[in-house]
Amino acid sequence: MRIIEILRTVVIAVVMTSVTSCNYLNVDRYFVDTFSKDSVFINKINLNRYLWNIPTMFEDEGGIWAYNSTPGLCASGEVFSQWDVTTYPGVQFYLGNITPDNLMSFGSVWTQMYKVIRRCNTILDNIDQCKDLTALDRKEVLGYTYFMRAYAYYQLLVDFGPVVLVGDDLMETNREPEYYARERATFDESADYICEEFEKAAKYMPTTVPLSQFGRPTQGAALALVARIRLMQASPSFNGGLSAKRYFSQWKRDSDGADYVSQTYDDRKWAVAAYAAKRVIDMGIYQLFTVPRGESTEKLPDNVPGASFPNGAGDINPYRSYKDMFSGEAVPYRNPEFIWGRYSEQVRRLTRHSFPVETMGGWNEMSIPQKFIDAFYMEDGRDISQPSEKYPYDESGFTDKDKNRWGYVQKGHLFNMYNNREWRFYANIGFHGCFWPCNSTSEDRRKNWIVKYSVDGNAGKTQTDGDLRNYPITGYVSKKYIHDDDAWAGNDQMVLSKAFPIIRYAEILISYAEALNNIQGSHEIEGKTYSRNLPEIQKYFNMIRYRSGLPGVGESELASAGEMQKVIEREWMIEFFHENRYYYNIRRWGTLEDEMREPVMGMNTDALENEGYFTRTVVNHPFARYRCKDKKLVFLPIGRDEVRKHGGLLKQNPGY
C-alpha cells in the first residue's frame, strides 16, 4: 500500500514547470539532499521537485507477498510458503517472532512516515514564500500535500494502530528530548483526523487526471480512502464489539484514562461509513469493469438474470470481466473501476512465484490453503456443500472432455472438485490439472503445459531445482495476475506489465452494502437518512455478483443481518483474493484468532496422482504448526527505540 507510482507522472509536472531530465529522480534526490529550505521555495520549479520527491518515501503498494513493509498475504493466511522467513517477514509475523526489537522490514515504516509528514508540513508552512505559484499551481500543491500527509498517517493507523498526531508542527530535529515526548491519540481521534485531512485534500484535487498521469491519486481516491477508514472504524474490533473488548479493554491512555480503542458501541459509525461509500458512488465517474459477451459464448446458468449489466450478466463475459483487470490484458488507465491504481513491478515480478520450476522458470512455492478453494461458489452460485444437479460438485472422479468457455481453456481428465466452479475461481486459482499456455515463448517444450502437483507430477516436490521448498505444498498457486501470454522461461518469453488496484470501485460497493447491513437504527448524515435499507444492499451488492456471472442475493439471505454479514464476508474473501484486503478485514471483524487456529490444509502433495493425491490433508510443516494465535497480531509493534524517544509517553501496542 504505497504511492511511489505517482512518480511515473512526474514527467508531466516537469514539462509544466519547464524542467526536463531523463534522470529526473536522481536530480530530484540530489536536490532534496543539497538545497536549503529557503531554496526550495524560491520558485515553483524547485517546489515541484521537492513535492514530487515525497512519493519516493512510500513503497510499491503491490508488494504484498515478499520483501515488503506490510505483513500482507503471508500474515493473512491467503498464502502459505515454506521459504526462508527472512524473505517473507509476514511469515515471521504470524509465527509471533516480530517484536519491538526485531521488526525486520517493518521497522522503518514508523519513522519513514513521520519523515513524510514533516516534509508535507514544511511545504504547508512555507508555501506562501513561493511567489510565482498561480492559483491553480497552489491548489494542486496543497491538494497533493494534504493527501500525502493523510496517506502517511493512514499507513501508520492500519498497521500500528493509534498514531501520534503532530498537526502542522515541523518536528525540528535539534530540539531537547522533552520536545518529542508525546502521547498517542486514540484510534477514533486518529481516524477522524486522517479522514479530515483526506477531505481537505479532496477539495483541492482533480476528479480525473489525464491518461498519461495514471497513478496519480484523485479526489475519488481521497474520498474512497475515507470510506475505507470509516468502515474500519465502524467494525466490531474498533467499535465496542466483543473483539474490541477482547483485544483492547485494558489499553488506556495514561494522561486521561481514555480507551485507546472504543469500548462502547456506536451505531452511528455504520451510517457514517455508509455515507462515505455512497458519496463515492454518487460521484458517477466509476463503474465495474466489464468485457462484452462474444457471439459464441455460452449460456448463463438459469438462475442468473439475463438482463444487461448491471441488472444481470446477459451482455458480459464474466471470466474476462474479472480476469482482465489483473492479468495485464485490460489497459489500466482506461479502467473505470480503478479509483486508484498503479503499475507495479512487485506484482509483475512476483507472479514468478506461481510458475513451475524446471520447465517454466518459476519458483513454484506460493501455496493457497484449501479453505480459499472451498470458498468459491459453483457456477450457479451454490455452495459446494449444496450443489445442483446441473452443476454437480464431486470429490471423486474426473471430467471426460476438454472445455473452452468464456476464453478459459479447461483440459479433460480434470478432477471433479475443480469442475463447474464460478469464474473467479478459474481467474484466481492454479490447481492440479490446470492448463498454462505461456504463449509468449517460442519454445514448444516450455508452453501449453497441464501442470500437476502430485509427487509424480511435472510441478511436484520431485520437480524442483534441488530446493525442496520450491513446490506448492497445498497443491494450489495463485493465477490472479497471470496472463495467458506470460512466460518466465524460453526464447522470446515475456511477462506483461501489471497494474495493482490500490482501491477499486467494487470495494466501495461492498463497503456500502456492509455498512448498511449493520445499521441497527436510523441516522441522518449530511441531510440523508441511513438505515438497513434492503433494496439498497441488494442493488449494490448484486452488481458484484452479476459481474462474476453469479445470481444475486435474495430475500432469504437479506432477512437476517447476521446471515447477510456472513455472505458479505465471504464475498470480500473471494472478490478481493490477493489484493491485501483479507489481512485487514479479519482484524476489523475480530476473526483473527479463529483464522490462526484453523489448520492449513491442501491436497496430499506427498502422494502419487492416482494413489491419494486428491485427499484433504493437514499441512505438516513447522510454519503451519506453530502459527501464533495471540490477539497481539491485530497490530505490529512499535520499535523499542521509538518508544524510548517519547520519554515513556508513547505507549506500546498490547501484547508487546
CSV table of C-alpha atoms in Angstrom, one decimal, residues 46-334:
chain,number,residue,atom,x,y,z
A,46,ASN,CA,12.0,23.8,-7.0
A,47,LEU,CA,8.8,23.4,-5.0
A,48,ASN,CA,7.5,20.9,-7.5
A,49,ARG,CA,10.8,18.9,-7.3
A,50,TYR,CA,10.5,18.9,-3.5
A,51,LEU,CA,6.9,17.9,-3.6
A,52,TRP,CA,7.3,15.0,-6.0
A,53,ASN,CA,10.3,13.6,-4.2
A,54,ILE,CA,8.0,12.8,-1.3
A,55,PRO,CA,6.3,9.7,-3.0
A,56,THR,CA,9.8,8.0,-3.2
A,57,MET,CA,9.4,7.6,0.6
A,58,PHE,CA,6.4,5.3,0.1
A,59,GLU,CA,6.8,1.8,-1.2
A,60,ASP,CA,5.1,-0.1,-4.1
A,61,GLU,CA,1.5,-0.9,-2.9
A,62,GLY,CA,1.8,-4.1,-4.9
A,63,GLY,CA,4.5,-5.5,-2.6
A,64,ILE,CA,2.0,-7.7,-0.7
A,65,TRP,CA,3.9,-11.0,-0.9
A,66,ALA,CA,7.5,-10.6,-0.1
A,67,TYR,CA,10.3,-8.1,0.7
A,68,ASN,CA,7.6,-5.7,1.9
A,69,SER,CA,6.8,-3.4,4.8
A,70,THR,CA,3.2,-4.6,5.1
A,71,PRO,CA,2.5,-8.1,6.6
A,72,GLY,CA,0.4,-8.8,3.6
A,73,LEU,CA,-0.7,-12.1,2.2
A,74,CYS,CA,1.6,-14.4,4.3
A,75,ALA,CA,0.3,-12.9,7.5
A,76,SER,CA,-3.3,-13.1,6.4
A,77,GLY,CA,-3.3,-16.9,5.7
A,78,GLU,CA,-4.1,-16.3,2.0
A,79,VAL,CA,-0.8,-18.0,1.1
A,80,PHE,CA,1.5,-20.4,2.7
A,81,SER,CA,5.2,-20.5,2.0
A,82,GLN,CA,7.9,-22.9,3.0
A,83,TRP,CA,10.5,-20.3,2.1
A,84,ASP,CA,13.0,-18.8,4.5
A,85,VAL,CA,11.3,-16.4,6.9
A,86,THR,CA,13.8,-13.6,6.1
A,87,THR,CA,12.3,-13.5,2.6
A,88,TYR,CA,8.8,-13.2,3.9
A,89,PRO,CA,8.6,-11.0,7.1
A,90,GLY,CA,4.8,-11.7,7.1
A,91,VAL,CA,5.7,-15.3,7.9
A,92,GLN,CA,7.8,-14.1,10.9
A,93,PHE,CA,4.8,-12.0,12.0
A,94,TYR,CA,2.3,-14.8,12.1
A,95,LEU,CA,4.8,-17.0,13.8
A,96,GLY,CA,4.9,-14.4,16.6
A,97,ASN,CA,8.6,-13.6,16.0
A,98,ILE,CA,8.2,-9.9,15.2
A,99,THR,CA,9.0,-7.9,18.4
A,100,PRO,CA,9.8,-4.3,19.2
A,101,ASP,CA,13.5,-5.3,19.0
A,102,ASN,CA,13.1,-7.4,15.8
A,103,LEU,CA,10.8,-5.7,13.3
A,104,MET,CA,12.6,-6.8,10.1
A,105,SER,CA,11.4,-4.7,7.1
A,106,PHE,CA,8.5,-3.3,9.2
A,107,GLY,CA,11.0,-1.4,11.3
A,108,SER,CA,11.5,1.6,9.1
A,109,VAL,CA,7.8,2.4,8.5
A,110,TRP,CA,7.1,4.4,11.6
A,111,THR,CA,10.0,6.8,11.2
A,112,GLN,CA,9.6,7.0,7.4
A,113,MET,CA,6.0,8.0,7.6
A,114,TYR,CA,6.8,10.8,10.1
A,115,LYS,CA,9.5,12.0,7.7
A,116,VAL,CA,6.8,12.2,5.0
A,117,ILE,CA,4.6,14.2,7.5
A,118,ARG,CA,7.4,16.5,8.3
A,119,ARG,CA,8.1,17.2,4.6
A,120,CYS,CA,4.5,17.9,4.0
A,121,ASN,CA,4.4,20.2,6.9
A,122,THR,CA,7.4,22.0,5.6
A,123,ILE,CA,5.5,22.7,2.3
A,124,LEU,CA,2.4,23.9,4.1
A,125,ASP,CA,4.4,26.2,6.4
A,126,ASN,CA,6.4,27.8,3.6
A,127,ILE,CA,4.2,27.7,0.5
A,128,ASP,CA,3.4,31.5,0.7
A,129,GLN,CA,7.2,32.2,0.1
A,130,CYS,CA,6.8,30.8,-3.4
A,131,LYS,CA,5.8,33.9,-5.2
A,132,ASP,CA,5.4,32.6,-8.8
A,133,LEU,CA,2.7,30.0,-7.9
A,134,THR,CA,-0.5,30.6,-9.8
A,135,ALA,CA,-3.8,30.0,-8.1
A,136,LEU,CA,-4.0,26.7,-10.0
A,137,ASP,CA,-0.5,25.7,-9.0
A,138,ARG,CA,-1.2,26.4,-5.4
A,139,LYS,CA,-4.4,24.4,-5.5
A,140,GLU,CA,-2.5,21.4,-6.9
A,141,VAL,CA,0.4,21.6,-4.4
A,142,LEU,CA,-2.0,21.9,-1.4
A,143,GLY,CA,-4.2,19.0,-2.6
A,144,TYR,CA,-1.3,16.6,-3.0
A,145,THR,CA,0.5,17.7,0.1
A,146,TYR,CA,-2.6,17.2,2.3
A,147,PHE,CA,-3.2,13.8,0.5
A,148,MET,CA,0.3,12.5,1.2
A,149,ARG,CA,0.3,13.7,4.8
A,150,ALA,CA,-3.0,11.8,5.3
A,151,TYR,CA,-1.8,8.8,3.5
A,152,ALA,CA,1.3,8.6,5.7
A,153,TYR,CA,-0.9,8.6,8.8
A,154,TYR,CA,-3.2,6.1,7.1
A,155,GLN,CA,-0.2,3.7,6.7
A,156,LEU,CA,0.6,4.0,10.4
A,157,LEU,CA,-3.0,3.6,11.5
A,158,VAL,CA,-3.8,0.4,9.7
A,159,ASP,CA,-0.6,-1.4,10.7
A,160,PHE,CA,0.4,0.1,14.0
A,161,GLY,CA,-2.9,1.5,15.4
A,162,PRO,CA,-3.4,4.8,17.1
A,163,VAL,CA,-0.9,7.5,15.9
A,164,VAL,CA,0.9,10.4,17.4
A,165,LEU,CA,-0.7,13.4,15.8
A,166,VAL,CA,1.7,16.3,15.2
A,167,GLY,CA,-0.7,18.6,13.4
A,168,ASP,CA,1.3,21.3,11.4
A,169,ASP,CA,4.3,21.0,13.7
A,170,LEU,CA,7.6,20.7,11.7
A,171,MET,CA,9.1,18.5,14.4
A,172,GLU,CA,12.5,20.1,14.2
A,173,THR,CA,15.4,17.7,14.6
A,174,ASN,CA,17.6,19.6,17.0
A,175,ARG,CA,15.3,20.1,20.0
A,176,GLU,CA,15.6,18.8,23.6
A,177,PRO,CA,14.3,15.3,24.3
A,178,GLU,CA,11.2,16.6,26.1
A,179,TYR,CA,10.1,18.2,22.8
A,180,TYR,CA,9.5,14.7,21.3
A,181,ALA,CA,7.7,13.3,24.3
A,182,ARG,CA,4.1,13.0,23.0
A,183,GLU,CA,1.2,10.6,23.7
A,184,ARG,CA,-0.7,8.7,21.0
A,185,ALA,CA,-4.2,9.8,20.0
A,186,THR,CA,-7.0,7.3,20.4
A,187,PHE,CA,-8.0,5.2,17.4
A,188,ASP,CA,-11.1,7.3,16.9
A,189,GLU,CA,-9.1,10.6,17.2
A,190,SER,CA,-6.6,9.2,14.7
A,191,ALA,CA,-9.2,8.0,12.2
A,192,ASP,CA,-11.2,11.3,12.4
A,193,TYR,CA,-8.1,13.4,11.9
A,194,ILE,CA,-6.9,11.3,8.9
A,195,CYS,CA,-10.4,11.5,7.3
A,196,GLU,CA,-10.5,15.2,7.8
A,197,GLU,CA,-7.1,15.5,6.1
A,198,PHE,CA,-8.3,13.4,3.1
A,199,GLU,CA,-11.5,15.6,3.0
A,200,LYS,CA,-9.3,18.7,2.9
A,201,ALA,CA,-7.1,17.2,0.1
A,202,ALA,CA,-10.2,16.3,-1.9
A,203,LYS,CA,-11.3,19.9,-2.1
A,204,TYR,CA,-8.1,20.8,-4.0
A,205,MET,CA,-7.6,17.6,-6.0
A,206,PRO,CA,-8.9,17.0,-9.5
A,207,THR,CA,-11.7,14.5,-10.1
A,208,THR,CA,-9.8,12.9,-13.0
A,209,VAL,CA,-6.3,13.1,-14.4
A,210,PRO,CA,-5.0,12.7,-18.0
A,211,LEU,CA,-4.4,9.2,-19.2
A,212,SER,CA,-0.7,9.9,-19.2
A,213,GLN,CA,-0.8,10.6,-15.4
A,214,PHE,CA,-2.2,7.2,-14.5
A,215,GLY,CA,-1.1,6.5,-10.9
A,216,ARG,CA,-1.8,9.9,-9.5
A,217,PRO,CA,-4.5,9.9,-6.9
A,218,THR,CA,-7.6,12.0,-7.5
A,219,GLN,CA,-10.4,13.4,-5.4
A,220,GLY,CA,-12.1,10.0,-5.7
A,221,ALA,CA,-9.0,8.3,-4.2
A,222,ALA,CA,-9.1,10.6,-1.2
A,223,LEU,CA,-12.8,10.1,-0.6
A,224,ALA,CA,-12.6,6.3,-1.2
A,225,LEU,CA,-9.8,6.1,1.5
A,226,VAL,CA,-12.2,7.9,3.8
A,227,ALA,CA,-14.8,5.2,3.1
A,228,ARG,CA,-12.2,2.5,3.9
A,229,ILE,CA,-11.2,4.1,7.2
A,230,ARG,CA,-14.9,4.8,8.2
A,231,LEU,CA,-15.8,1.1,7.6
A,232,MET,CA,-12.8,0.0,9.7
A,233,GLN,CA,-13.8,2.5,12.4
A,234,ALA,CA,-17.4,1.1,12.5
A,235,SER,CA,-16.3,-2.6,12.6
A,236,PRO,CA,-16.5,-4.7,15.8
A,237,SER,CA,-12.8,-4.6,16.7
A,238,PHE,CA,-12.8,-0.7,16.8
A,239,ASN,CA,-16.4,0.0,17.8
A,240,GLY,CA,-17.1,-1.6,21.1
A,241,GLY,CA,-17.7,-5.1,19.8
A,242,LEU,CA,-16.7,-8.3,21.6
A,243,SER,CA,-13.3,-8.3,19.8
A,244,ALA,CA,-12.7,-4.7,20.9
A,245,LYS,CA,-13.1,-5.8,24.5
A,246,ARG,CA,-11.0,-8.9,23.9
A,247,TYR,CA,-8.2,-7.0,22.3
A,248,PHE,CA,-8.1,-3.6,23.9
A,249,SER,CA,-10.2,-3.4,27.1
A,250,GLN,CA,-7.1,-2.7,29.3
A,251,TRP,CA,-5.4,-0.4,26.9
A,252,LYS,CA,-5.8,3.2,28.2
A,253,ARG,CA,-4.1,6.5,27.8
A,254,ASP,CA,-2.2,7.5,30.9
A,255,SER,CA,-3.0,11.2,30.8
A,256,ASP,CA,-6.8,10.9,30.9
A,257,GLY,CA,-7.6,7.2,31.1
A,258,ALA,CA,-9.3,7.3,27.7
A,259,ASP,CA,-9.6,3.9,26.0
A,260,TYR,CA,-7.2,3.8,23.0
A,261,VAL,CA,-9.9,1.8,21.2
A,262,SER,CA,-13.6,2.5,22.0
A,263,GLN,CA,-15.3,0.0,24.3
A,264,THR,CA,-18.7,1.5,23.6
A,265,TYR,CA,-20.8,0.5,20.5
A,266,ASP,CA,-21.8,3.5,18.4
A,267,ASP,CA,-24.4,2.5,15.7
A,268,ARG,CA,-24.0,5.9,14.0
A,269,LYS,CA,-20.5,4.9,12.8
A,270,TRP,CA,-22.0,2.4,10.4
A,271,ALA,CA,-24.2,5.2,9.0
A,272,VAL,CA,-21.1,7.4,8.6
A,273,ALA,CA,-19.4,4.6,6.8
A,274,ALA,CA,-22.4,4.1,4.5
A,275,TYR,CA,-22.5,7.8,3.7
A,276,ALA,CA,-18.7,7.8,2.9
A,277,ALA,CA,-19.2,4.9,0.4
A,278,LYS,CA,-22.3,6.3,-1.1
A,279,ARG,CA,-20.7,9.6,-1.7
A,280,VAL,CA,-18.1,7.9,-4.0
A,281,ILE,CA,-20.9,6.0,-5.8
A,282,ASP,CA,-22.8,9.3,-6.3
A,283,MET,CA,-19.8,10.9,-8.0
A,284,GLY,CA,-21.0,9.0,-11.0
A,285,ILE,CA,-17.5,8.5,-12.6
A,286,TYR,CA,-16.7,4.9,-11.6
A,287,GLN,CA,-18.2,1.6,-12.6
A,288,LEU,CA,-17.3,-2.0,-12.6
A,289,PHE,CA,-15.1,-3.2,-15.4
A,290,THR,CA,-16.7,-5.5,-17.9
A,291,VAL,CA,-15.9,-7.2,-21.2
A,292,PRO,CA,-18.7,-7.6,-23.7
A,293,ARG,CA,-20.1,-11.0,-24.3
A,294,GLY,CA,-19.0,-12.6,-27.6
A,295,GLU,CA,-21.2,-14.0,-30.2
A,296,SER,CA,-20.3,-17.7,-29.5
A,297,THR,CA,-20.0,-17.5,-25.7
A,298,GLU,CA,-22.0,-19.9,-23.6
A,299,LYS,CA,-25.4,-19.5,-21.9
A,300,LEU,CA,-25.5,-18.4,-18.3
A,301,PRO,CA,-27.0,-20.6,-15.6
A,302,ASP,CA,-30.8,-20.3,-15.5
A,303,ASN,CA,-30.8,-18.5,-12.1
A,304,VAL,CA,-28.5,-15.7,-13.3
A,305,PRO,CA,-30.5,-12.7,-14.7
A,306,GLY,CA,-30.1,-12.3,-18.4
A,307,ALA,CA,-30.6,-8.6,-18.4
A,308,SER,CA,-27.8,-6.3,-19.4
A,309,PHE,CA,-25.3,-5.4,-16.8
A,310,PRO,CA,-25.6,-4.1,-14.1
A,311,ASN,CA,-29.1,-5.6,-13.8
A,312,GLY,CA,-27.8,-9.0,-14.9
A,313,ALA,CA,-25.0,-10.6,-16.8
A,314,GLY,CA,-26.6,-11.2,-20.2
A,315,ASP,CA,-24.3,-8.9,-22.2
A,316,ILE,CA,-20.9,-9.6,-20.5
A,317,ASN,CA,-18.2,-12.2,-20.4
A,318,PRO,CA,-17.9,-12.9,-16.6
A,319,TYR,CA,-14.5,-14.6,-16.8
A,320,ARG,CA,-12.7,-11.9,-18.7
A,321,SER,CA,-14.6,-9.1,-16.9
A,322,TYR,CA,-12.8,-10.1,-13.7
A,323,LYS,CA,-9.6,-11.7,-15.0
A,324,ASP,CA,-8.5,-9.0,-17.5
A,325,MET,CA,-8.3,-6.3,-14.8
A,326,PHE,CA,-5.4,-8.0,-13.1
A,327,SER,CA,-3.6,-10.0,-15.9
A,328,GLY,CA,-2.4,-7.1,-17.9
A,329,GLU,CA,-4.9,-7.6,-20.7
A,330,ALA,CA,-7.0,-4.5,-19.9
A,331,VAL,CA,-5.5,-1.1,-20.2
A,332,PRO,CA,-5.4,0.0,-16.6
A,333,TYR,CA,-5.6,3.8,-17.2
A,334,ARG,CA,-8.8,3.2,-19.1
